[in-house]
């Protein structure tokens, strides 16, 4: 019940959120890899409520069954415990390929696995798309721009990535995933879409996700020191997860086959961001400076001209999104302190 958040429940006797009825000709069978993760589970909610059949494939490295548990048993829903590094033979119309750890501590935990997931895993999903003649969307990242020398970043920029640094397993993994997508598009005529996703936050981020939004909120809620890495002058631009989900669905169903940035251009320094969260929570935490991260991108803000051209724009302000996310983590802390199921 708690897991549903603000999803509207169906009729009195239905235990599932309400799904739209779609005629068979409009109903698609859609694979979401990484669908039990933070972004993936919100995308699954959207596709399910739109009336599609959704297959979630996840190895539960950073994802959790409880993120999608409100759909378990629904006739349009299927959950596969599968590692994308292994081939998968199923029949689908569309593939949203999100399987990959996304948080720096998670993707650095086992860099070789991160590389395999992004290379072999992406190859498998492109092979699947080719065989079933389906459409493939890659969840790429602003990290392909590395520590950018161009600001804001538009899709024409080739990036500035250290190929042997600690972030390379992820950055270069996603870069070659893009390369493979366009090789399959050119050589095998697979329909590909590439979303370059900028920092996204919201409910269902893992308590131990390790990215800045969940860290700062959890630290604030527990009156612990807020850990700013380095001086905190580095900037990021944060988008709320529902805006990203809208963008992913729009891009998938558009005719834009070149990469598209999806992000909210509202840019803040990390130090400002710490103060904003501290004030929203209204806590007594101190802001402390700890060791800076190696190769940490210094500035990041999306140029979203191209995404706006397909009729998309972020709708949820950072403050509104933060308030919703703070509420989520408040409940999570309450639940875990009452030692209920994790
Ligand atoms: P997440 O860690 O919550 O979700 C990733 C999901 O992929 C998890 O459910 C995990 O268990 C699954 N997964 C990982 N390796 C797998 C494997 N080998 N086989 C099967 N499943 C596997 O992270 P997220 O924030 O939801 O990110 C989702 C996607 O979006 C990722 O591809 C990420 O690179 C991309 N992205 C996210 C952001 C962001 O700010 N959230 C920004 C840029 C790109
Ligand atoms: N693949 C998959 N599911 C499919 C089709 C292919 O997982 O439905 C994998 C397959 O294991 C292969 C990869 O995708 O390793 C690339 O497929 P492709 O057909 O391009 O290459 P090939 O099999 O000819 O090497
Ligand atoms: N960061 C921080 N304290 C934290 C976690 C992150 O100061 O506890 C900084 C990090 O150094 C980076 C920014 O916040 O400059 C965003 O980090 P995150 O890991 O969320 O995502 P990234 O954009 O680096 O992938």
Short mmCIF file of C-alpha atoms and ligand atoms in Angstrom, two decimals:
data_model
loop_
_atom_site.label_atom_id
_atom_site.label_comp_id
_atom_site.label_asym_id
_atom_site.label_seq_id
_atom_site.Cartn_x
_atom_site.Cartn_y
_atom_site.Cartn_z
CA UNK A 1 0.00 0.00 0.00
CA UNK A 2 2.75 2.44 1.03
CA UNK A 3 4.77 1.64 -2.10
CA UNK A 4 2.07 3.11 -4.35
CA UNK A 5 2.91 6.69 -3.49
CA UNK A 6 0.52 8.89 -5.41
CA UNK A 7 -0.57 6.23 -7.89
CA UNK A 8 -4.35 6.16 -8.05
CA UNK A 9 -5.81 2.78 -7.13
CA UNK A 10 -8.32 1.20 -9.51
CA UNK A 11 -11.83 0.22 -8.54
CA UNK A 12 -12.67 -0.74 -4.95
CA UNK A 13 -12.10 -4.44 -5.54
CA UNK A 14 -8.99 -4.06 -7.73
CA UNK A 15 -5.69 -4.30 -5.95
CA UNK A 16 -3.88 -2.65 -8.85
CA UNK A 17 -3.52 0.98 -9.91
CA UNK A 18 -5.95 1.92 -12.67
CA UNK A 19 -4.82 1.04 -16.20
CA UNK A 20 -6.22 2.50 -19.40
CA UNK A 21 -7.97 0.16 -21.82
CA UNK A 22 -6.13 -0.02 -25.14
CA UNK A 23 -7.40 -1.64 -28.34
CA UNK A 24 -5.21 -4.57 -29.31
CA UNK A 25 -3.80 -2.68 -32.31
CA UNK A 26 -2.57 0.11 -30.03
CA UNK A 27 -1.32 -2.12 -27.24
CA UNK A 28 2.41 -2.80 -27.29
CA UNK A 29 4.54 -5.38 -25.58
CA UNK A 30 7.35 -3.44 -23.99
CA UNK A 31 10.57 -4.64 -22.34
CA UNK A 32 12.09 -2.41 -19.67
CA UNK A 33 15.58 -3.57 -18.69
CA UNK A 34 16.51 -2.28 -15.24
CA UNK A 35 12.78 -1.88 -14.65
CA UNK A 36 13.03 -2.58 -10.92
CA UNK A 37 15.36 0.38 -10.41
CA UNK A 38 14.61 3.98 -9.58
CA UNK A 39 13.86 5.43 -13.04
CA UNK A 40 12.79 2.09 -14.52
CA UNK A 41 10.02 1.49 -11.99
CA UNK A 42 8.48 4.92 -12.64
CA UNK A 43 8.63 4.25 -16.38
CA UNK A 44 6.93 0.89 -15.79
CA UNK A 45 4.11 2.61 -13.87
CA UNK A 46 3.56 4.99 -16.78
CA UNK A 47 3.58 2.27 -19.47
CA UNK A 48 1.29 0.02 -17.41
CA UNK A 49 -1.18 2.82 -16.73
CA UNK A 50 -1.15 3.68 -20.45
CA UNK A 51 -2.49 0.15 -21.02
CA UNK A 52 0.56 -1.63 -22.45
CA UNK A 53 1.99 -5.04 -21.65
CA UNK A 54 5.23 -4.61 -19.75
CA UNK A 55 8.05 -7.07 -19.21
CA UNK A 56 10.56 -6.01 -16.57
CA UNK A 57 13.98 -7.60 -16.72
CA UNK A 58 16.34 -6.94 -13.82
CA UNK A 59 19.10 -8.70 -11.90
CA UNK A 60 18.29 -6.72 -8.73
CA UNK A 61 21.82 -5.39 -8.35
CA UNK A 62 20.57 -1.94 -7.33
CA UNK A 63 16.89 -2.43 -8.08
CA UNK A 64 14.27 -3.97 -5.79
CA UNK A 65 11.21 -6.09 -6.32
CA UNK A 66 9.23 -3.79 -4.03
CA UNK A 67 9.59 -0.95 -6.58
CA UNK A 68 7.26 -2.87 -8.89
CA UNK A 69 5.49 -5.12 -6.39
CA UNK A 70 2.18 -3.26 -6.87
CA UNK A 71 2.02 -4.84 -10.37
CA UNK A 72 2.91 -8.42 -9.43
CA UNK A 73 0.18 -10.72 -10.70
CA UNK A 74 -1.37 -8.16 -13.07
CA UNK A 75 -2.19 -9.80 -16.40
CA UNK A 76 -0.26 -7.15 -18.36
CA UNK A 77 2.85 -7.44 -16.21
CA UNK A 78 5.80 -9.83 -16.15
CA UNK A 79 8.96 -9.76 -14.03
CA UNK A 80 12.10 -11.58 -15.18
CA UNK A 81 15.03 -12.09 -12.85
CA UNK A 82 17.72 -12.02 -15.53
CA UNK A 83 21.13 -10.50 -16.10
CA UNK A 84 21.31 -8.49 -19.33
CA UNK A 85 24.85 -9.77 -19.90
CA UNK A 86 23.19 -13.11 -20.76
CA UNK A 87 21.24 -13.32 -24.04
CA UNK A 88 17.45 -13.13 -23.81
CA UNK A 89 14.99 -14.46 -26.35
CA UNK A 90 11.50 -12.98 -26.00
CA UNK A 91 9.01 -11.27 -28.32
CA UNK A 92 8.51 -7.53 -27.80
CA UNK A 93 7.69 -4.39 -29.81
CA UNK A 94 9.79 -1.88 -27.88
CA UNK A 95 12.81 -2.03 -25.57
CA UNK A 96 13.69 0.63 -23.03
CA UNK A 97 17.25 -0.32 -22.11
CA UNK A 98 18.00 1.05 -18.63
CA UNK A 99 19.90 -1.84 -17.05
CA UNK A 100 23.11 -0.39 -15.62
CA UNK A 101 24.17 0.85 -12.22
CA UNK A 102 23.87 4.63 -12.30
CA UNK A 103 25.24 5.96 -9.03
CA UNK A 104 29.04 6.50 -8.93
CA UNK A 105 29.63 4.28 -5.84
CA UNK A 106 27.53 1.54 -7.43
CA UNK A 107 29.16 1.64 -10.86
CA UNK A 108 32.65 1.87 -9.32
CA UNK A 109 31.95 -1.04 -6.96
CA UNK A 110 32.62 -3.57 -9.74
CA UNK A 111 33.91 -1.67 -12.78
CA UNK A 112 34.33 -4.81 -14.89
CA UNK A 113 30.69 -5.76 -14.33
CA UNK A 114 29.67 -2.20 -15.21
CA UNK A 115 31.59 -2.49 -18.48
CA UNK A 116 30.07 -5.89 -19.27
CA UNK A 117 26.57 -4.64 -18.53
CA UNK A 118 26.93 -1.60 -20.76
CA UNK A 119 28.75 -3.35 -23.63
CA UNK A 120 27.66 -7.02 -23.78
CA UNK A 121 24.30 -6.17 -22.21
CA UNK A 122 23.59 -3.46 -24.77
CA UNK A 123 24.76 -5.71 -27.60
CA UNK A 124 22.31 -8.39 -26.46
CA UNK A 125 19.41 -5.93 -26.38
CA UNK A 126 20.33 -4.60 -29.83
CA UNK A 127 20.49 -8.20 -31.10
CA UNK A 128 17.04 -8.74 -29.62
CA UNK A 129 15.70 -5.54 -31.21
CA UNK A 130 17.13 -6.65 -34.56
CA UNK A 131 15.59 -10.13 -34.38
CA UNK A 132 12.12 -8.94 -33.38
CA UNK A 133 12.30 -5.81 -35.57
CA UNK A 134 11.52 -3.71 -32.49
CA UNK A 135 12.39 -0.19 -31.47
CA UNK A 136 15.26 0.30 -29.01
CA UNK A 137 15.79 3.22 -26.63
CA UNK A 138 19.11 3.55 -24.83
CA UNK A 139 19.22 5.28 -21.46
CA UNK A 140 22.48 7.12 -22.07
CA UNK A 141 23.83 9.84 -19.83
CA UNK A 142 25.25 13.34 -19.58
CA UNK A 143 28.42 11.51 -18.46
CA UNK A 144 29.20 10.96 -22.15
CA UNK A 145 30.20 14.66 -22.06
CA UNK A 146 32.68 13.89 -19.24
CA UNK A 147 34.09 16.96 -17.50
CA UNK A 148 32.76 19.28 -20.20
CA UNK A 149 34.62 22.18 -21.79
CA UNK A 150 31.40 23.40 -23.43
CA UNK A 151 28.63 24.92 -21.33
CA UNK A 152 25.72 24.28 -21.41
CA UNK A 153 26.11 20.92 -23.15
CA UNK A 154 24.31 20.40 -26.43
CA UNK A 155 24.11 17.14 -28.36
CA UNK A 156 26.75 18.25 -30.87
CA UNK A 157 29.48 18.25 -28.22
CA UNK A 158 31.76 15.18 -28.34
CA UNK A 159 32.75 15.29 -24.70
CA UNK A 160 35.86 15.25 -22.55
CA UNK A 161 36.22 11.86 -20.87
CA UNK A 162 39.25 10.35 -19.15
CA UNK A 163 39.31 6.84 -20.66
CA UNK A 164 41.28 5.34 -17.76
CA UNK A 165 39.85 7.24 -14.79
CA UNK A 166 37.56 5.87 -12.07
CA UNK A 167 34.40 6.94 -13.93
CA UNK A 168 35.51 5.44 -17.24
CA UNK A 169 33.76 2.09 -16.75
CA UNK A 170 30.46 3.95 -16.82
CA UNK A 171 31.25 6.88 -19.13
CA UNK A 172 33.05 4.85 -21.78
CA UNK A 173 30.56 2.01 -21.32
CA UNK A 174 27.71 4.37 -22.21
CA UNK A 175 29.71 5.93 -25.04
CA UNK A 176 30.29 2.56 -26.68
CA UNK A 177 26.63 1.69 -26.01
CA UNK A 178 25.74 4.74 -28.12
CA UNK A 179 28.27 3.66 -30.76
CA UNK A 180 26.73 0.18 -30.91
CA UNK A 181 23.23 1.63 -31.16
CA UNK A 182 24.15 3.63 -34.26
CA UNK A 183 26.09 0.71 -35.76
CA UNK A 184 22.94 -1.43 -35.47
CA UNK A 185 20.85 1.42 -36.87
CA UNK A 186 23.11 1.84 -39.89
CA UNK A 187 24.06 -1.74 -40.62
CA UNK A 188 20.97 -3.65 -39.46
CA UNK A 189 18.29 -0.93 -39.74
CA UNK A 190 17.32 -1.19 -36.08
CA UNK A 191 15.22 1.80 -35.02
CA UNK A 192 17.19 3.40 -32.20
CA UNK A 193 16.53 6.28 -29.82
CA UNK A 194 19.21 7.68 -27.51
CA UNK A 195 18.30 9.72 -24.42
CA UNK A 196 21.20 11.52 -22.75
CA UNK A 197 19.82 11.74 -19.25
CA UNK A 198 21.03 14.44 -16.85
CA UNK A 199 20.93 14.10 -13.03
CA UNK A 200 17.49 12.85 -11.99
CA UNK A 201 16.01 12.38 -8.55
CA UNK A 202 12.78 11.37 -6.85
CA UNK A 203 11.06 8.74 -4.71
CA UNK A 204 12.35 5.15 -4.90
CA UNK A 205 15.99 6.17 -5.01
CA UNK A 206 17.68 3.56 -2.84
CA UNK A 207 18.53 4.59 0.73
CA UNK A 208 22.12 3.63 0.01
CA UNK A 209 22.08 5.00 -3.55
CA UNK A 210 25.00 7.29 -2.75
CA UNK A 211 24.09 10.09 -5.17
CA UNK A 212 23.97 13.61 -3.90
CA UNK A 213 20.20 14.12 -3.59
CA UNK A 214 19.52 11.06 -1.46
CA UNK A 215 22.71 11.58 0.57
CA UNK A 216 21.90 15.20 1.43
CA UNK A 217 18.23 14.48 2.21
CA UNK A 218 19.01 11.47 4.41
CA UNK A 219 21.77 13.36 6.21
CA UNK A 220 19.44 16.32 6.81
CA UNK A 221 16.57 14.16 8.03
CA UNK A 222 18.89 12.50 10.55
CA UNK A 223 20.68 15.68 11.66
CA UNK A 224 23.94 14.24 10.40
CA UNK A 225 26.68 16.31 8.73
CA UNK A 226 25.96 17.09 5.07
CA UNK A 227 28.98 15.85 3.10
CA UNK A 228 30.01 18.22 0.32
CA UNK A 229 32.77 16.69 -1.81
CA UNK A 230 35.54 19.28 -2.23
CA UNK A 231 34.71 22.99 -2.12
CA UNK A 232 31.24 22.35 -3.56
CA UNK A 233 31.70 24.82 -6.42
CA UNK A 234 30.97 22.08 -8.97
CA UNK A 235 27.48 22.43 -10.45
CA UNK A 236 24.67 20.08 -11.45
CA UNK A 237 21.16 20.58 -12.85
CA UNK A 238 18.52 18.34 -11.35
CA UNK A 239 15.37 17.00 -12.96
CA UNK A 240 12.44 15.33 -11.26
CA UNK A 241 11.77 11.75 -12.30
CA UNK A 242 8.26 12.28 -13.74
CA UNK A 243 9.65 14.79 -16.24
CA UNK A 244 12.26 12.26 -17.34
CA UNK A 245 9.64 9.54 -17.77
CA UNK A 246 7.54 11.85 -19.98
CA UNK A 247 10.63 12.61 -22.06
CA UNK A 248 11.59 8.94 -22.46
CA UNK A 249 8.12 7.96 -23.68
CA UNK A 250 7.93 10.96 -26.02
CA UNK A 251 11.36 10.22 -27.45
CA UNK A 252 10.63 6.53 -27.95
CA UNK A 253 7.53 7.39 -29.96
CA UNK A 254 9.09 10.30 -31.89
CA UNK A 255 10.95 10.05 -35.16
CA UNK A 256 14.16 11.53 -33.72
CA UNK A 257 16.90 8.94 -34.07
CA UNK A 258 19.83 11.16 -33.02
CA UNK A 259 20.72 11.67 -29.31
CA UNK A 260 18.49 13.95 -27.23
CA UNK A 261 19.36 15.56 -23.88
CA UNK A 262 16.71 15.15 -21.17
CA UNK A 263 17.27 17.29 -18.10
CA UNK A 264 16.20 20.36 -16.20
CA UNK A 265 18.49 23.31 -16.95
CA UNK A 266 18.12 24.84 -13.46
CA UNK A 267 21.77 24.78 -12.36
CA UNK A 268 23.13 25.01 -8.80
CA UNK A 269 26.49 24.57 -7.16
CA UNK A 270 26.62 21.57 -4.83
CA UNK A 271 27.22 23.89 -1.89
CA UNK A 272 24.05 25.87 -2.76
CA UNK A 273 22.25 22.61 -3.14
CA UNK A 274 23.31 21.51 0.36
CA UNK A 275 21.90 24.75 1.79
CA UNK A 276 18.64 24.41 -0.16
CA UNK A 277 18.04 20.89 1.18
CA UNK A 278 19.09 21.81 4.69
CA UNK A 279 16.57 24.67 4.69
CA UNK A 280 13.75 22.61 3.16
CA UNK A 281 14.19 19.93 5.80
CA UNK A 282 14.72 22.54 8.48
CA UNK A 283 17.49 20.62 10.21
CA UNK A 284 20.46 21.35 12.41
CA UNK A 285 23.02 19.54 10.23
CA UNK A 286 26.40 21.14 9.63
CA UNK A 287 27.70 21.34 6.11
CA UNK A 288 31.12 19.68 6.06
CA UNK A 289 33.68 19.47 3.28
CA UNK A 290 35.23 16.08 2.56
CA UNK A 291 37.76 14.91 -0.02
CA UNK A 292 36.91 15.86 -3.60
CA UNK A 293 36.16 13.12 -6.11
CA UNK A 294 38.65 12.28 -8.84
CA UNK A 295 37.53 13.46 -12.31
CA UNK A 296 34.33 14.98 -10.88
CA UNK A 297 32.71 17.02 -13.69
CA UNK A 298 32.92 20.67 -12.68
CA UNK A 299 29.92 22.09 -14.51
CA UNK A 300 26.87 20.43 -15.96
CA UNK A 301 23.74 21.87 -17.50
CA UNK A 302 21.74 20.53 -20.43
CA UNK A 303 20.91 22.50 -23.53
CA UNK A 304 17.37 21.17 -24.05
CA UNK A 305 16.53 23.02 -27.28
CA UNK A 306 16.28 19.72 -29.14
CA UNK A 307 13.98 18.03 -26.59
CA UNK A 308 11.77 21.13 -26.52
CA UNK A 309 11.47 20.75 -30.29
CA UNK A 310 9.55 17.52 -29.72
CA UNK A 311 7.16 19.34 -27.38
CA UNK A 312 8.81 18.31 -24.12
CA UNK A 313 9.84 20.48 -21.20
CA UNK A 314 10.41 19.91 -17.49
CA UNK A 315 7.27 20.74 -15.48
CA UNK A 316 8.20 20.00 -11.87
CA UNK A 317 10.35 22.65 -10.21
CA UNK A 318 13.39 21.50 -8.27
CA UNK A 319 11.88 22.65 -4.97
CA UNK A 320 8.58 20.86 -5.60
CA UNK A 321 10.45 17.71 -6.56
CA UNK A 322 12.69 17.96 -3.52
CA UNK A 323 9.70 18.31 -1.20
CA UNK A 324 8.14 15.15 -2.62
CA UNK A 325 11.44 13.29 -2.31
CA UNK A 326 12.02 14.47 1.26
CA UNK A 327 8.55 13.16 2.14
CA UNK A 328 9.42 9.80 0.60
CA UNK A 329 12.65 9.45 2.57
CA UNK A 330 10.91 10.58 5.76
CA UNK A 331 8.53 7.64 5.36
CA UNK A 332 11.37 5.26 4.50
CA UNK A 333 13.23 6.24 7.67
CA UNK A 334 10.06 5.92 9.72
CA UNK A 335 9.45 2.45 8.33
CA UNK A 336 13.00 1.23 8.83
CA UNK A 337 13.08 2.58 12.37
CA UNK A 338 9.96 0.52 13.02
CA UNK A 339 11.86 -2.41 11.62
CA UNK A 340 9.24 -3.27 9.05
CA UNK A 341 10.08 -5.03 5.80
CA UNK A 342 12.94 -3.35 3.93
P1 LIG B 1 19.19 2.33 -10.60
O1 LIG B 1 20.49 1.82 -10.09
O2 LIG B 1 18.11 2.62 -9.63
O3 LIG B 1 18.59 1.34 -11.70
C1 LIG B 1 19.35 0.51 -12.52
C2 LIG B 1 18.64 -0.84 -12.63
O4 LIG B 1 19.38 -1.70 -13.52
C3 LIG B 1 18.55 -1.56 -11.29
O5 LIG B 1 17.25 -2.06 -11.11
C4 LIG B 1 19.58 -2.68 -11.42
O6 LIG B 1 19.30 -3.78 -10.60
C5 LIG B 1 19.50 -2.97 -12.90
N1 LIG B 1 20.72 -3.63 -13.43
C6 LIG B 1 22.00 -3.25 -13.26
N2 LIG B 1 22.83 -4.10 -13.87
C7 LIG B 1 22.05 -5.05 -14.47
C8 LIG B 1 22.31 -6.22 -15.25
N3 LIG B 1 23.57 -6.59 -15.53
N4 LIG B 1 21.26 -6.94 -15.69
C9 LIG B 1 19.99 -6.60 -15.39
N5 LIG B 1 19.68 -5.52 -14.65
C10 LIG B 1 20.70 -4.75 -14.20
O7 LIG B 1 19.55 3.62 -11.46
P2 LIG B 1 18.60 4.66 -12.22
O8 LIG B 1 18.92 6.00 -11.73
O9 LIG B 1 17.21 4.19 -12.24
O10 LIG B 1 19.19 4.56 -13.71
C11 LIG B 1 18.51 3.91 -14.76
C12 LIG B 1 19.23 4.16 -16.07
O11 LIG B 1 19.23 5.55 -16.38
C13 LIG B 1 20.69 3.70 -16.08
O12 LIG B 1 20.98 3.14 -17.35
C14 LIG B 1 21.45 4.98 -15.92
O13 LIG B 1 22.72 4.90 -16.51
C15 LIG B 1 20.55 5.99 -16.63
N6 LIG B 1 20.77 7.34 -16.10
C16 LIG B 1 20.24 7.73 -14.91
C17 LIG B 1 20.48 9.00 -14.43
C18 LIG B 1 19.93 9.47 -13.12
O14 LIG B 1 20.27 10.57 -12.69
N7 LIG B 1 19.09 8.73 -12.45
C19 LIG B 1 21.26 9.89 -15.17
C20 LIG B 1 21.80 9.46 -16.37
C21 LIG B 1 21.53 8.19 -16.84
N1 LIG B 2 20.59 -11.78 -28.78
C1 LIG B 2 19.70 -11.88 -27.74
N2 LIG B 2 18.38 -12.05 -28.01
C2 LIG B 2 17.90 -12.14 -29.28
C3 LIG B 2 18.81 -12.03 -30.34
C4 LIG B 2 20.16 -11.84 -30.06
O1 LIG B 2 20.07 -11.80 -26.57
O2 LIG B 2 16.69 -12.28 -29.43
C5 LIG B 2 22.01 -11.58 -28.50
C6 LIG B 2 22.86 -12.67 -29.08
O3 LIG B 2 23.25 -13.52 -28.02
C7 LIG B 2 24.05 -11.96 -29.65
C8 LIG B 2 23.74 -10.50 -29.56
O4 LIG B 2 22.41 -10.39 -29.12
O5 LIG B 2 25.20 -12.20 -28.84
C9 LIG B 2 23.91 -9.78 -30.87
O6 LIG B 2 23.01 -10.35 -31.78
P1 LIG B 2 23.29 -10.33 -33.35
O7 LIG B 2 22.18 -11.07 -34.02
O8 LIG B 2 23.52 -8.95 -33.80
O9 LIG B 2 24.68 -11.05 -33.46
P2 LIG B 2 25.08 -12.54 -33.78
O10 LIG B 2 24.16 -13.44 -33.02
O11 LIG B 2 24.92 -12.64 -35.26
O12 LIG B 2 26.49 -12.62 -33.31
N1 LIG B 3 28.43 14.95 -4.05
C1 LIG B 3 28.67 15.53 -2.82
N2 LIG B 3 28.34 14.83 -1.69
C2 LIG B 3 27.76 13.59 -1.73
C3 LIG B 3 27.52 13.00 -3.01
C4 LIG B 3 27.87 13.71 -4.14
O1 LIG B 3 29.18 16.66 -2.74
O2 LIG B 3 27.48 13.03 -0.67
C5 LIG B 3 28.76 15.72 -5.27
C6 LIG B 3 29.62 14.98 -6.28
O3 LIG B 3 30.99 15.20 -6.01
C7 LIG B 3 29.20 15.61 -7.58
C8 LIG B 3 27.74 15.99 -7.35
O4 LIG B 3 27.55 15.99 -5.94
O5 LIG B 3 29.91 16.79 -7.82
C9 LIG B 3 26.76 15.02 -7.99
O6 LIG B 3 27.12 13.72 -7.58
P1 LIG B 3 26.23 12.44 -7.89
O7 LIG B 3 26.99 11.28 -7.37
O8 LIG B 3 24.85 12.65 -7.40
O9 LIG B 3 26.09 12.37 -9.47
P2 LIG B 3 27.11 12.62 -10.69
O10 LIG B 3 26.51 13.75 -11.42
O11 LIG B 3 28.48 12.96 -10.19
O12 LIG B 3 27.08 11.34 -11.43
#
